Backbone as JSON, one array per atom type, in Angstrom:
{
  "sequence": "XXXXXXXXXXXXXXXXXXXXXXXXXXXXXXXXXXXXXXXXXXXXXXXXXXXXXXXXXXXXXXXXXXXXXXXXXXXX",
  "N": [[0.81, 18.46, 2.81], [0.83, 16.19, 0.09], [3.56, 14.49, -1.36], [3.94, 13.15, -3.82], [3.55, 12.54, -7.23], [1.12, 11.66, -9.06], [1.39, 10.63, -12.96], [-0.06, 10.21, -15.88], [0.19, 8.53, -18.76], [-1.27, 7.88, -20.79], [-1.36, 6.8, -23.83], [0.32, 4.77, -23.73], [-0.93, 3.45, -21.62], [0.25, 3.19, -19.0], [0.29, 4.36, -15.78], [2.85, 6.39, -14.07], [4.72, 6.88, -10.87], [5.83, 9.11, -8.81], [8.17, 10.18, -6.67], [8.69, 13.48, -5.06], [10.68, 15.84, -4.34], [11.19, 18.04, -1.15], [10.75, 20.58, -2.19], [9.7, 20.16, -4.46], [11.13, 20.22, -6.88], [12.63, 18.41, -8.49], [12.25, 14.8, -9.08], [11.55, 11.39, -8.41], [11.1, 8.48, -10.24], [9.14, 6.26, -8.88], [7.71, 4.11, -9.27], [5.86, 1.91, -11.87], [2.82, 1.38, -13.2], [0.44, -1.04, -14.49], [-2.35, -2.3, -15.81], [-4.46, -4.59, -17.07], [-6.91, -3.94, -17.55], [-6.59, -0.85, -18.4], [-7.67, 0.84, -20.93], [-6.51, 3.17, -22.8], [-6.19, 5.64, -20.63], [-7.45, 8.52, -19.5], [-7.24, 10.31, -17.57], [-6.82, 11.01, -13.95], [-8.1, 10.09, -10.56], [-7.12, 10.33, -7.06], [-8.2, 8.43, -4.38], [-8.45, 7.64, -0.95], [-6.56, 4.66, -0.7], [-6.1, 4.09, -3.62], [-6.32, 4.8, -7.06], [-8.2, 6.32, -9.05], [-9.46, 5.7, -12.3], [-10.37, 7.22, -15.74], [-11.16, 5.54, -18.87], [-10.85, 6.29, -21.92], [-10.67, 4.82, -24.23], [-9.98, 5.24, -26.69], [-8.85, 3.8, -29.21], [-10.83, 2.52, -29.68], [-13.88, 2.66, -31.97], [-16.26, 5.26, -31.9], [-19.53, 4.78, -31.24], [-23.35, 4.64, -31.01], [-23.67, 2.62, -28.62], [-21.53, 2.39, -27.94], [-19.65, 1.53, -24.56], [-18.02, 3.17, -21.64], [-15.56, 3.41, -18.92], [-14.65, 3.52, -15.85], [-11.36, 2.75, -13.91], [-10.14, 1.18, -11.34], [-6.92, 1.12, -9.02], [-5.22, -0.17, -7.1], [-2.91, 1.73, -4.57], [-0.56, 0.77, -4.15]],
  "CA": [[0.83, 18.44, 1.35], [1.57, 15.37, -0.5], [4.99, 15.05, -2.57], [3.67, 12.23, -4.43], [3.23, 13.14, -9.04], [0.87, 10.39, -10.98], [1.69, 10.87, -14.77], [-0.71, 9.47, -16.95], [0.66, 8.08, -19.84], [-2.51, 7.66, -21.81], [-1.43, 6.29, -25.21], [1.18, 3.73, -23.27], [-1.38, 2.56, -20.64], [1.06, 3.15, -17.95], [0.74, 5.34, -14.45], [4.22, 6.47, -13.23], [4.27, 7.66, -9.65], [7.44, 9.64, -8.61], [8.34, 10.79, -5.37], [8.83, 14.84, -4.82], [11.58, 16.41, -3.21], [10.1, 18.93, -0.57], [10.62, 21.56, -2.73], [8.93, 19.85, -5.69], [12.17, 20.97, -8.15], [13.05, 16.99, -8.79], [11.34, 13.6, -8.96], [12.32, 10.34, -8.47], [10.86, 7.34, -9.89], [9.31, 4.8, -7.56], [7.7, 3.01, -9.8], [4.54, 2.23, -12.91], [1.31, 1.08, -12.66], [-0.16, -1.03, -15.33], [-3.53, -3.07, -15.6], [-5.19, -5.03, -18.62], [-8.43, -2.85, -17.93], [-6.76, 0.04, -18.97], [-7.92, 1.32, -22.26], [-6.23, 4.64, -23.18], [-6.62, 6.22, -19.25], [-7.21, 9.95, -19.79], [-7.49, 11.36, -15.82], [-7.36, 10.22, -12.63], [-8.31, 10.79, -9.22], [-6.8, 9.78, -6.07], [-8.9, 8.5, -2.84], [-7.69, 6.89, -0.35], [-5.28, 3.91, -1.36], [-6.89, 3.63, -4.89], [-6.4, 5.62, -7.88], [-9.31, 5.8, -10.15], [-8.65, 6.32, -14.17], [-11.66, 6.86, -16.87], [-10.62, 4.83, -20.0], [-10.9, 7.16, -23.17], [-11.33, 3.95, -25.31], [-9.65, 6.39, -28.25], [-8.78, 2.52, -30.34], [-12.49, 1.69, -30.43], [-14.6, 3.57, -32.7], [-17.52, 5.26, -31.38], [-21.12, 4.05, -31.48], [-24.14, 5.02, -29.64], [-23.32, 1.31, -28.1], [-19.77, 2.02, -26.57], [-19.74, 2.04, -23.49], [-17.29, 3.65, -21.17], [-15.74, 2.81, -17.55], [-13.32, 3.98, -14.79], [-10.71, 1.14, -13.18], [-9.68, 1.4, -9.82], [-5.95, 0.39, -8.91], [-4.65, -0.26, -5.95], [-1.63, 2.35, -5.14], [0.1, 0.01, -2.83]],
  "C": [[1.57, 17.2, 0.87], [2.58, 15.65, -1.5], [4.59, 13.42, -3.27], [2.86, 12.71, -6.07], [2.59, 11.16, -9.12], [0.53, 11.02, -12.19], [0.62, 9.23, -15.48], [-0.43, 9.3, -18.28], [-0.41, 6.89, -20.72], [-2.48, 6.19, -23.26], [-0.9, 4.78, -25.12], [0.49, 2.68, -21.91], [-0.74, 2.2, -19.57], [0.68, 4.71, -17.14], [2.18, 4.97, -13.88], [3.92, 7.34, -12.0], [6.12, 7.47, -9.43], [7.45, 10.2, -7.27], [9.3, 12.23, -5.38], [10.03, 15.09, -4.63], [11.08, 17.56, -2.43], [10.21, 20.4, -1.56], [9.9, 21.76, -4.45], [9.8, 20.19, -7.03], [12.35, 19.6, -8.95], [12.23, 16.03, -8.27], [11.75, 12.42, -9.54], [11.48, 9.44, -8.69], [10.67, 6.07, -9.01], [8.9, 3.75, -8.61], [6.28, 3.01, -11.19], [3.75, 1.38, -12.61], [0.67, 0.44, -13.89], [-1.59, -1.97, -14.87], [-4.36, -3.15, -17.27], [-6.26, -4.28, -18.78], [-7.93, -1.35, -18.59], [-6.78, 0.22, -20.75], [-7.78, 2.96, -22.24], [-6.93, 5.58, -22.09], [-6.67, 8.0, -20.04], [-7.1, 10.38, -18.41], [-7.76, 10.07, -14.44], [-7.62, 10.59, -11.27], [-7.86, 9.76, -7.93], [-7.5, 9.78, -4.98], [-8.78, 7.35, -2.33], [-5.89, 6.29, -0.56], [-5.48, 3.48, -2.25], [-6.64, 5.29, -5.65], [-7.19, 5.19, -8.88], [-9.08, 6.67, -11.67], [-9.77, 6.13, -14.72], [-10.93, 6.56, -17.72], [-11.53, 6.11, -21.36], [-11.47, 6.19, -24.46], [-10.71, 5.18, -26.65], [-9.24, 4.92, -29.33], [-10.02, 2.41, -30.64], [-13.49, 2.92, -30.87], [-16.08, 4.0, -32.04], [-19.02, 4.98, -31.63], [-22.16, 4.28, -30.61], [-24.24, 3.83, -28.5], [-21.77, 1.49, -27.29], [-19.86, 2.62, -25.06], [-18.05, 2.56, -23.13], [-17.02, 3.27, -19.53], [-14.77, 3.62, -16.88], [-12.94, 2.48, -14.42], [-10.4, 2.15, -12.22], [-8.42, 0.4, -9.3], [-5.13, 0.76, -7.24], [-2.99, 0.93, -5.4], [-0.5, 2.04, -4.05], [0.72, -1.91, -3.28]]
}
């Protein structure tokens, strides 16, 4: 079982990744995660050594024209 939390901090365009304690009670900052591609991350999924985030785009107004993307960040 991994003891590894990513917090998506959506509005701030920052992933924080904290390290567990085995009992999961406390969590220690290792460190944040930013990247110019993100646009307002809502979710992410971890595989491998990559964490992948869909962008919400919630600043840009919708249009049958907006597109939408996932980024992929290295978690290393």
């Amino acid at each position: 079982m991994g003891r590894t939390l990513y917090v998506v901090q959506n509005r701030l365009n920052v992933i924080t990744v904290f390290d567990l304690d085995p009992r999961a009670r406390t969590a220690t900052l290792r460190r944040s995660i930013t990247d110019p591609r993100f646009d307002v991350p809502t979710t992410a999924a971890r595989l491998g050594d990559r964490l992948y985030l869909v962008n919400a785009r919630f600043t840009t107004p919708p249009t049958p024209e907006t597109t939408y993307n996932a980024v992929a960040v290295p978690l290393r």
